JSON list of C-alpha atoms and ligand atoms in Angstrom, two decimals:
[
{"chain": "A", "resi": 10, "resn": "UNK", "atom": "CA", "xyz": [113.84, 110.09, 108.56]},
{"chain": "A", "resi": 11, "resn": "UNK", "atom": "CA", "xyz": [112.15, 108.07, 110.92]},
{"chain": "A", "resi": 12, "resn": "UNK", "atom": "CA", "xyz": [111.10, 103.94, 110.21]},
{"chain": "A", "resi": 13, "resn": "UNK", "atom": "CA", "xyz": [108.96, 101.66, 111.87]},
{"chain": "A", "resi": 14, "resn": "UNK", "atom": "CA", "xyz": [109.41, 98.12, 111.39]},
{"chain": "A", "resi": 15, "resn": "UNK", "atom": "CA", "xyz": [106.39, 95.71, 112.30]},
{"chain": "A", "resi": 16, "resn": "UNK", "atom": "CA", "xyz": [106.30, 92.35, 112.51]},
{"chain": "A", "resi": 17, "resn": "UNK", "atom": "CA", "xyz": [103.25, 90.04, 113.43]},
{"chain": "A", "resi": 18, "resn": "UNK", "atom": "CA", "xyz": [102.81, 86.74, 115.62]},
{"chain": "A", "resi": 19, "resn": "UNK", "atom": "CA", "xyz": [105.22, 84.26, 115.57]},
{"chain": "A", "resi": 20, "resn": "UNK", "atom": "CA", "xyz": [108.33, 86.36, 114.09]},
{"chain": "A", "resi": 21, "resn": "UNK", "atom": "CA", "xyz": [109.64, 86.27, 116.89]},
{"chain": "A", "resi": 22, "resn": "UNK", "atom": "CA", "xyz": [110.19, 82.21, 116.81]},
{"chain": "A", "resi": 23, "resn": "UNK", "atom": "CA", "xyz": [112.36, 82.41, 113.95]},
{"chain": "A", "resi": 24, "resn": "UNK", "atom": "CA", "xyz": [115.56, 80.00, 114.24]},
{"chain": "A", "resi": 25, "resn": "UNK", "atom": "CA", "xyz": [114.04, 77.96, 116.22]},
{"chain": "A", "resi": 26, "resn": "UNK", "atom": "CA", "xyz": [111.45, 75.66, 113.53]},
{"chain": "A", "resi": 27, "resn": "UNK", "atom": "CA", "xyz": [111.32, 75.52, 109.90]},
{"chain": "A", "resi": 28, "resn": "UNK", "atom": "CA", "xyz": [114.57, 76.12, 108.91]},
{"chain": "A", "resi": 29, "resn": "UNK", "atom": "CA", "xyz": [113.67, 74.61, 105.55]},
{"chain": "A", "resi": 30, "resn": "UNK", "atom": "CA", "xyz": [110.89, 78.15, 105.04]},
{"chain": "A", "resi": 31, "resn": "UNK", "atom": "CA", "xyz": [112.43, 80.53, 107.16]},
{"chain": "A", "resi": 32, "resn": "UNK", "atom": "CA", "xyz": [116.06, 79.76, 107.82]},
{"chain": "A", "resi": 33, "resn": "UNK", "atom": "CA", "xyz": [118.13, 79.69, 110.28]},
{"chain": "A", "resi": 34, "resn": "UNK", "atom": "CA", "xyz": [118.93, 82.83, 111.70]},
{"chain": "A", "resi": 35, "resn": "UNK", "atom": "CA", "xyz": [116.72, 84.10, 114.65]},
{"chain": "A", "resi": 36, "resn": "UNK", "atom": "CA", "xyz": [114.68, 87.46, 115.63]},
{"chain": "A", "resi": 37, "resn": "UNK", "atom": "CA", "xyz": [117.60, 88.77, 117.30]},
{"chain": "A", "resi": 38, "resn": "UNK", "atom": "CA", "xyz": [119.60, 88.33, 114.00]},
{"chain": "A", "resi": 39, "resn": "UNK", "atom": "CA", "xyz": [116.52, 90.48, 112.46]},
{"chain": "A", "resi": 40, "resn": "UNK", "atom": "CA", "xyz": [117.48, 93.20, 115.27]},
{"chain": "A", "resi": 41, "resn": "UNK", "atom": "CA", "xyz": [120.58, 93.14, 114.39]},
{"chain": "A", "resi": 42, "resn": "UNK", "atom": "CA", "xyz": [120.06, 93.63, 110.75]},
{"chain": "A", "resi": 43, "resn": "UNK", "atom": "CA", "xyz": [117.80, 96.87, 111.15]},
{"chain": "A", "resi": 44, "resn": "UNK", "atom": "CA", "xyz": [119.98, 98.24, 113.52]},
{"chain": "A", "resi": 45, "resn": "UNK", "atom": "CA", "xyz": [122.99, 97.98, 111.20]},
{"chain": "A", "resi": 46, "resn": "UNK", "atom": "CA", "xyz": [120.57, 99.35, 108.12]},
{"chain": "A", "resi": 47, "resn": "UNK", "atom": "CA", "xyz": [119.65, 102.11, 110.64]},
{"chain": "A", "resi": 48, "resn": "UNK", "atom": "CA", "xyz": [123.30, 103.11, 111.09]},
{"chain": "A", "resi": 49, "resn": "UNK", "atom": "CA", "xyz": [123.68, 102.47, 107.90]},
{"chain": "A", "resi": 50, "resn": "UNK", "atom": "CA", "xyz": [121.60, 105.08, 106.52]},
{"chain": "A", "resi": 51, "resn": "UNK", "atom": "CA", "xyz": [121.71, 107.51, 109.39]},
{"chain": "A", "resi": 52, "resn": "UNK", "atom": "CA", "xyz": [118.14, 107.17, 110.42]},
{"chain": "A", "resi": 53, "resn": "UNK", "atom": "CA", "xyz": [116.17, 106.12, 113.31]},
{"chain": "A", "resi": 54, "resn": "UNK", "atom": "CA", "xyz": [114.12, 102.88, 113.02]},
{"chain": "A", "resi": 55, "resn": "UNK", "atom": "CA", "xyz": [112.13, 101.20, 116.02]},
{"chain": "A", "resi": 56, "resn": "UNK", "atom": "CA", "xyz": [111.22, 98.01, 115.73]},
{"chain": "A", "resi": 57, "resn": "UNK", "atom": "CA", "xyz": [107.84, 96.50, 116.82]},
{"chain": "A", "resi": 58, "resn": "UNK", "atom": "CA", "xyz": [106.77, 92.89, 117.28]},
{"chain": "A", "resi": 59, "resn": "UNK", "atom": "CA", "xyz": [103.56, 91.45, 118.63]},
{"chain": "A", "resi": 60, "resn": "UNK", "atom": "CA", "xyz": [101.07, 88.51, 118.49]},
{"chain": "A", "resi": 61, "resn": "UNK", "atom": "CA", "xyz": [98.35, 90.25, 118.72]},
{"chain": "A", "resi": 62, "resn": "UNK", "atom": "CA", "xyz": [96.23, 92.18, 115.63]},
{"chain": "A", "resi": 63, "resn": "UNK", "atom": "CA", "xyz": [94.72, 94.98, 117.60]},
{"chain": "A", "resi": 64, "resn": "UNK", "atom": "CA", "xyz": [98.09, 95.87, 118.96]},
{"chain": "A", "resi": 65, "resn": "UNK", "atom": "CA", "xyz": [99.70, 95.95, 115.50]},
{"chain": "A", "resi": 66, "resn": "UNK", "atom": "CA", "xyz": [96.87, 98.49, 114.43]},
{"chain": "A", "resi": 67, "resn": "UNK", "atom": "CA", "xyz": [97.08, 100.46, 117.54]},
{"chain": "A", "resi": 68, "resn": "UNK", "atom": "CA", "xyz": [100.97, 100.75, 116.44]},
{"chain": "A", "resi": 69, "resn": "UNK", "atom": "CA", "xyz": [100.08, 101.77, 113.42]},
{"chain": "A", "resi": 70, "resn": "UNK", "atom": "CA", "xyz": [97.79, 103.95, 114.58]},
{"chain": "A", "resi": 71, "resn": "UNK", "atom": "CA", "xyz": [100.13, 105.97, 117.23]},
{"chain": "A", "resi": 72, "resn": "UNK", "atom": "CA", "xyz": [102.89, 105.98, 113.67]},
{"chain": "A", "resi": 73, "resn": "UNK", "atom": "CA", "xyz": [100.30, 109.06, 112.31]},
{"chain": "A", "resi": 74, "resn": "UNK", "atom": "CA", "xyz": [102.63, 112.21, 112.48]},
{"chain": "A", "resi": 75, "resn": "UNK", "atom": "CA", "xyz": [105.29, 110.29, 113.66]},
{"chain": "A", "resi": 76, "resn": "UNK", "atom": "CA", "xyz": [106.83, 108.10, 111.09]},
{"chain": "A", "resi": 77, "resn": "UNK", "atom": "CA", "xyz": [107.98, 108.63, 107.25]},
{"chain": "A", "resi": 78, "resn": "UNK", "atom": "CA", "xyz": [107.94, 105.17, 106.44]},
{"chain": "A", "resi": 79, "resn": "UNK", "atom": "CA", "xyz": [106.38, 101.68, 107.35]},
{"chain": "A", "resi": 80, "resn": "UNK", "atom": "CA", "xyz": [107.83, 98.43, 107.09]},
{"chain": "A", "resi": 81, "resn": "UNK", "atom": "CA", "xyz": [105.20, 95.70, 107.80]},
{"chain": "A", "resi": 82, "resn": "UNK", "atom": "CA", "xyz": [105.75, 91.62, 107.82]},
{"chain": "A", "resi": 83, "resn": "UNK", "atom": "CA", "xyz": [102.11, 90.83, 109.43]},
{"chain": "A", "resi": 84, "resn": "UNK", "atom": "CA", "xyz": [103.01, 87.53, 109.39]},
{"chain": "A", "resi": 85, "resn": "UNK", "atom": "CA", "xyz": [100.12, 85.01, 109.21]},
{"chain": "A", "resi": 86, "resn": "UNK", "atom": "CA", "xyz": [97.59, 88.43, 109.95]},
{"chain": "A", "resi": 87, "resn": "UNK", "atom": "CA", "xyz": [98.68, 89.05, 106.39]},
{"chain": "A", "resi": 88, "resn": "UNK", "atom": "CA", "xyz": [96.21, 86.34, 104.90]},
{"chain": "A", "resi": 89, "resn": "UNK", "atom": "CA", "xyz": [93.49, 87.31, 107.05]},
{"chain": "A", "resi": 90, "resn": "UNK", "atom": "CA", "xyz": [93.65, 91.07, 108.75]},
{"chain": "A", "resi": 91, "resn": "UNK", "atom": "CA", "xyz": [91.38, 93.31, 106.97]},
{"chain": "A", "resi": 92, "resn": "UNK", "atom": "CA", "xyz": [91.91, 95.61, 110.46]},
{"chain": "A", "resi": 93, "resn": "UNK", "atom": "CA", "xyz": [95.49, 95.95, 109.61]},
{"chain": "A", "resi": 94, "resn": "UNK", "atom": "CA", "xyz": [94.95, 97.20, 105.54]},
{"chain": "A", "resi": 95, "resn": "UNK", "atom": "CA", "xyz": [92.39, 99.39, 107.71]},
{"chain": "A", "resi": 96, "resn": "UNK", "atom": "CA", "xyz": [95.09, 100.71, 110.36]},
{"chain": "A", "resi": 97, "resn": "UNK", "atom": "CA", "xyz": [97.55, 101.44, 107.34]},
{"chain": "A", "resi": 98, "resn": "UNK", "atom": "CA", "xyz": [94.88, 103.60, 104.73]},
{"chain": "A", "resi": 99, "resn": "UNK", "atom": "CA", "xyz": [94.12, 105.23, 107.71]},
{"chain": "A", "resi": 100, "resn": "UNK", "atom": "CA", "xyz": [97.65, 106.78, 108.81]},
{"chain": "A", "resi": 101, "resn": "UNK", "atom": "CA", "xyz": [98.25, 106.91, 105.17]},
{"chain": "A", "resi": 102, "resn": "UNK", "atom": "CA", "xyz": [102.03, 106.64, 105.24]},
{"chain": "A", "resi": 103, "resn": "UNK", "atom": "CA", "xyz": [104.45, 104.75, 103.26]},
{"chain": "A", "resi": 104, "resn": "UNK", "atom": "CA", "xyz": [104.47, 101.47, 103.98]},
{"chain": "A", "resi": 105, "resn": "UNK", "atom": "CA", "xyz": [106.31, 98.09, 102.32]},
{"chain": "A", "resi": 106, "resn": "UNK", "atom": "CA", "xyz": [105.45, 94.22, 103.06]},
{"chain": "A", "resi": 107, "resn": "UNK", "atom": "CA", "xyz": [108.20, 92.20, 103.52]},
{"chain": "A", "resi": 108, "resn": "UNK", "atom": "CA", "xyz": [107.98, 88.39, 103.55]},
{"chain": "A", "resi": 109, "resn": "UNK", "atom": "CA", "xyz": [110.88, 86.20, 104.27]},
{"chain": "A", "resi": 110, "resn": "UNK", "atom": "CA", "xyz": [109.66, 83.21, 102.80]},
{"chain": "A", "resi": 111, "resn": "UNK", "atom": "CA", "xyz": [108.23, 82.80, 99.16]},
{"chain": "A", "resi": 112, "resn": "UNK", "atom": "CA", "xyz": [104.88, 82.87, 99.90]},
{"chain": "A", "resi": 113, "resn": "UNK", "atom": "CA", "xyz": [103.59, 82.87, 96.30]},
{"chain": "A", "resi": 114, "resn": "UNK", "atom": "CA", "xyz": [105.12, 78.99, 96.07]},
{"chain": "A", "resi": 115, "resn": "UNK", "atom": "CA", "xyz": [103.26, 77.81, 98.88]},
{"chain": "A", "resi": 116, "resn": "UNK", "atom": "CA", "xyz": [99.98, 76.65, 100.27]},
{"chain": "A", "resi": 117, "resn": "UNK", "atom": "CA", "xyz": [97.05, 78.55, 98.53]},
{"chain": "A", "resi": 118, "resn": "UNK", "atom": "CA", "xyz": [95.65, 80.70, 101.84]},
{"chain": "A", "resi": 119, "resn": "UNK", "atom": "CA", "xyz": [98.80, 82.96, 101.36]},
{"chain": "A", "resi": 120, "resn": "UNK", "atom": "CA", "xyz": [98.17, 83.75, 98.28]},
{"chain": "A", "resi": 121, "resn": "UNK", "atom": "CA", "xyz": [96.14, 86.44, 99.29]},
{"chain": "A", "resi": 122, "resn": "UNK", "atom": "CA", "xyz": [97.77, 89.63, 101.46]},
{"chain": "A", "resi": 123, "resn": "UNK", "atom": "CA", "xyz": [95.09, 92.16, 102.75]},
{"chain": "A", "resi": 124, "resn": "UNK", "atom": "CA", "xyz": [97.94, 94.99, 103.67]},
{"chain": "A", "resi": 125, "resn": "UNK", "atom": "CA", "xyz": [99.97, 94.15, 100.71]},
{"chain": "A", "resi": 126, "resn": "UNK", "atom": "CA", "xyz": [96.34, 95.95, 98.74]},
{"chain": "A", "resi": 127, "resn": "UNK", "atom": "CA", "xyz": [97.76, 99.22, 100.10]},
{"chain": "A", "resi": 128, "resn": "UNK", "atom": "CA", "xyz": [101.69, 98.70, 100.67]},
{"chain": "A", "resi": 129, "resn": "UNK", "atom": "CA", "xyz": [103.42, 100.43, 97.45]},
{"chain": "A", "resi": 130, "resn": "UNK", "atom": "CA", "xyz": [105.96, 97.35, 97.16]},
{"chain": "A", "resi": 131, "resn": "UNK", "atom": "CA", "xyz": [106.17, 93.49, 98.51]},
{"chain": "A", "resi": 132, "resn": "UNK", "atom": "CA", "xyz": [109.36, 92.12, 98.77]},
{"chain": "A", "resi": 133, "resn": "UNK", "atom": "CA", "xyz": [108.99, 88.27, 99.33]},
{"chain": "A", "resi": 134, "resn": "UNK", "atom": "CA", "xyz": [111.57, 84.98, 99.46]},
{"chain": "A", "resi": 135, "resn": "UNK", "atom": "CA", "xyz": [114.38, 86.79, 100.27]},
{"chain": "A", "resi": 136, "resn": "UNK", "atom": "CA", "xyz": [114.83, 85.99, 103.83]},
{"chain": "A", "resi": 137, "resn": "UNK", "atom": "CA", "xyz": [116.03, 88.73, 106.53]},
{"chain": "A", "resi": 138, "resn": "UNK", "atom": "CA", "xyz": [117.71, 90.44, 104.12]},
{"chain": "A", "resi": 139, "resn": "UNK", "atom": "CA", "xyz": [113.84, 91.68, 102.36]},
{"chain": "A", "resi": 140, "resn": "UNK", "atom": "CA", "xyz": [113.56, 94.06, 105.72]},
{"chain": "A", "resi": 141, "resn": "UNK", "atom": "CA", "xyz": [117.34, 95.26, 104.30]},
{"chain": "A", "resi": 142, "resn": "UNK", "atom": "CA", "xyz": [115.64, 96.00, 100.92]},
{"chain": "A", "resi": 143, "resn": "UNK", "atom": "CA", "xyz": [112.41, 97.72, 102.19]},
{"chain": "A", "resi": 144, "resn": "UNK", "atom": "CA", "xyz": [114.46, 99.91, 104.39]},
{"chain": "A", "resi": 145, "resn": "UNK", "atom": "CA", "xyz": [116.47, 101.04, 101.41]},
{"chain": "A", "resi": 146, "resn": "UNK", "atom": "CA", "xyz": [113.56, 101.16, 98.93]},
{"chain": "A", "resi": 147, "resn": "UNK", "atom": "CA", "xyz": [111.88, 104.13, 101.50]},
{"chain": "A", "resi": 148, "resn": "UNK", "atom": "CA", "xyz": [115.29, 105.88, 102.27]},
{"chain": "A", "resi": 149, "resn": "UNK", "atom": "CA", "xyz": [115.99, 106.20, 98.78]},
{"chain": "A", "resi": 150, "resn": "UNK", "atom": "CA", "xyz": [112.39, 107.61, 97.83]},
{"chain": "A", "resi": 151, "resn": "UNK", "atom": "CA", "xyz": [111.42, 109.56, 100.61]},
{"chain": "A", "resi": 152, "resn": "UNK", "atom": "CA", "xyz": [114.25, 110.75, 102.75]},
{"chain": "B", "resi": 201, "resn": "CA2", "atom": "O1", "xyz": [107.28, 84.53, 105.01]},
{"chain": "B", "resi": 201, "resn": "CA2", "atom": "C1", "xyz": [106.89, 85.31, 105.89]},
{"chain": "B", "resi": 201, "resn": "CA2", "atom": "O2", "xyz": [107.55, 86.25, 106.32]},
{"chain": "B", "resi": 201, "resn": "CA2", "atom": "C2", "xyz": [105.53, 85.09, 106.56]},
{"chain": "B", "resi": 201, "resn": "CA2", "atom": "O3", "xyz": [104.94, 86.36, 106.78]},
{"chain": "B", "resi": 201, "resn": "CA2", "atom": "C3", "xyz": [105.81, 84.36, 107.86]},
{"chain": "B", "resi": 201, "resn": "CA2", "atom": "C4", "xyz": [104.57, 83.94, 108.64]},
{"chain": "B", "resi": 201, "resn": "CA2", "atom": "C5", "xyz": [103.58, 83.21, 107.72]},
{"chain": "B", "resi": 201, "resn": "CA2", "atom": "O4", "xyz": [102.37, 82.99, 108.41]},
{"chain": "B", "resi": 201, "resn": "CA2", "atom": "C6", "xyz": [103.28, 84.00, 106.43]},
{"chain": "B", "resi": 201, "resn": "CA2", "atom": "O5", "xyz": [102.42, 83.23, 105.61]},
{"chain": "B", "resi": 201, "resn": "CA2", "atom": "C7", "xyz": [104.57, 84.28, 105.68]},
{"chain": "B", "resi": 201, "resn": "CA2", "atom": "C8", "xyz": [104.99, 83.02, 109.81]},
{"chain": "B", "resi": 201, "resn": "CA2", "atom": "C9", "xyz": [105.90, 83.72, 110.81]},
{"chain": "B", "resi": 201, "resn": "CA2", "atom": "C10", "xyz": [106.88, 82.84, 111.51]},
{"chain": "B", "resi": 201, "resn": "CA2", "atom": "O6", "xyz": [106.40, 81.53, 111.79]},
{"chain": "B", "resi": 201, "resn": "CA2", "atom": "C11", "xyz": [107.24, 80.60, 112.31]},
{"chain": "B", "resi": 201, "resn": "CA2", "atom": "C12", "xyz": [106.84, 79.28, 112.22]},
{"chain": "B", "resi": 201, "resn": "CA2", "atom": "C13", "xyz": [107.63, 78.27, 112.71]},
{"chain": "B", "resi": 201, "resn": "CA2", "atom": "C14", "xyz": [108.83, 78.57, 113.32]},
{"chain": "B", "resi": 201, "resn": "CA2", "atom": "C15", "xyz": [109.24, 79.89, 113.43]},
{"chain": "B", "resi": 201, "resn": "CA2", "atom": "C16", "xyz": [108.44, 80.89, 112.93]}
]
């Protein structure tokens, strides 16, 4: 089984602000984690991070063919990124949003998540350890 992981702008700050939303353990902790769930599970998982929206849906893009599963934090492109919910019916492959804050208990603009309209599950407030979950949740239905 083969995984991609996405995350959108700013991901890769984690640790260092916010400890309060986010917590306090950094992207290279979130590495670590998917690595470990990749072993794990005995499947291969890249990982994918950028700041940019048209790169994110040209990864999703190239994932046609490629990839069994998707696991997508868009980050703020969430709230906004019809291009993204575009890039994903497109490919049409399996795909959960993880959040690692709670975004349903905070300010009202991300209240809304454009790819969560076509990702089959959204697992939110759980910190690093949502990427954990969505990993598992596609393993255990489609590998
Ligand atoms: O809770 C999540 O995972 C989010 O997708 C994180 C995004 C935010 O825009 C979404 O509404 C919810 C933000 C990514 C990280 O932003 C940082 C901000 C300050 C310090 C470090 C990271």
């Amino acid at each position: 089984m083969k995984l991609l992981v996405l995350n959108g702008p700013n991901i890769n700050m984690l640790g260092i602000r916010e400890p309060g939303i986010y917590g306090t353990q950094t992207f290279a902790d979130l590495l670590s984690l998917i690595e470990d769930t990749a072993k794990e599970y005995c499947i291969h998982i890249e990982q994918y991070q950028s700041n940019h929206e048209g790169d994110l849906v040209d990864k999703i893009q190239a994932a046609y063919g490629k990839f069994n599963g998707i696991v997508i934090n868009p980050a703020a492109y969430t709230h906004t990124s019809v291009a993204i919910l575009d890039a994903l019916k497109a490919v049409g492959i399996p795909a959960v949003e993880v959040h690692i804050s709670n975004v349903d208990v905070r300010e009202s603009f991300r209240q809304i998540s454009y790819a969560g309209l076509y990702c089959e599950k959204t697992i939110k407030g759980q910190g690093l350890d949502g990427y954990r979950q969505a990993i598992a949740y596609l393993v255990e239905k489609y590998a």
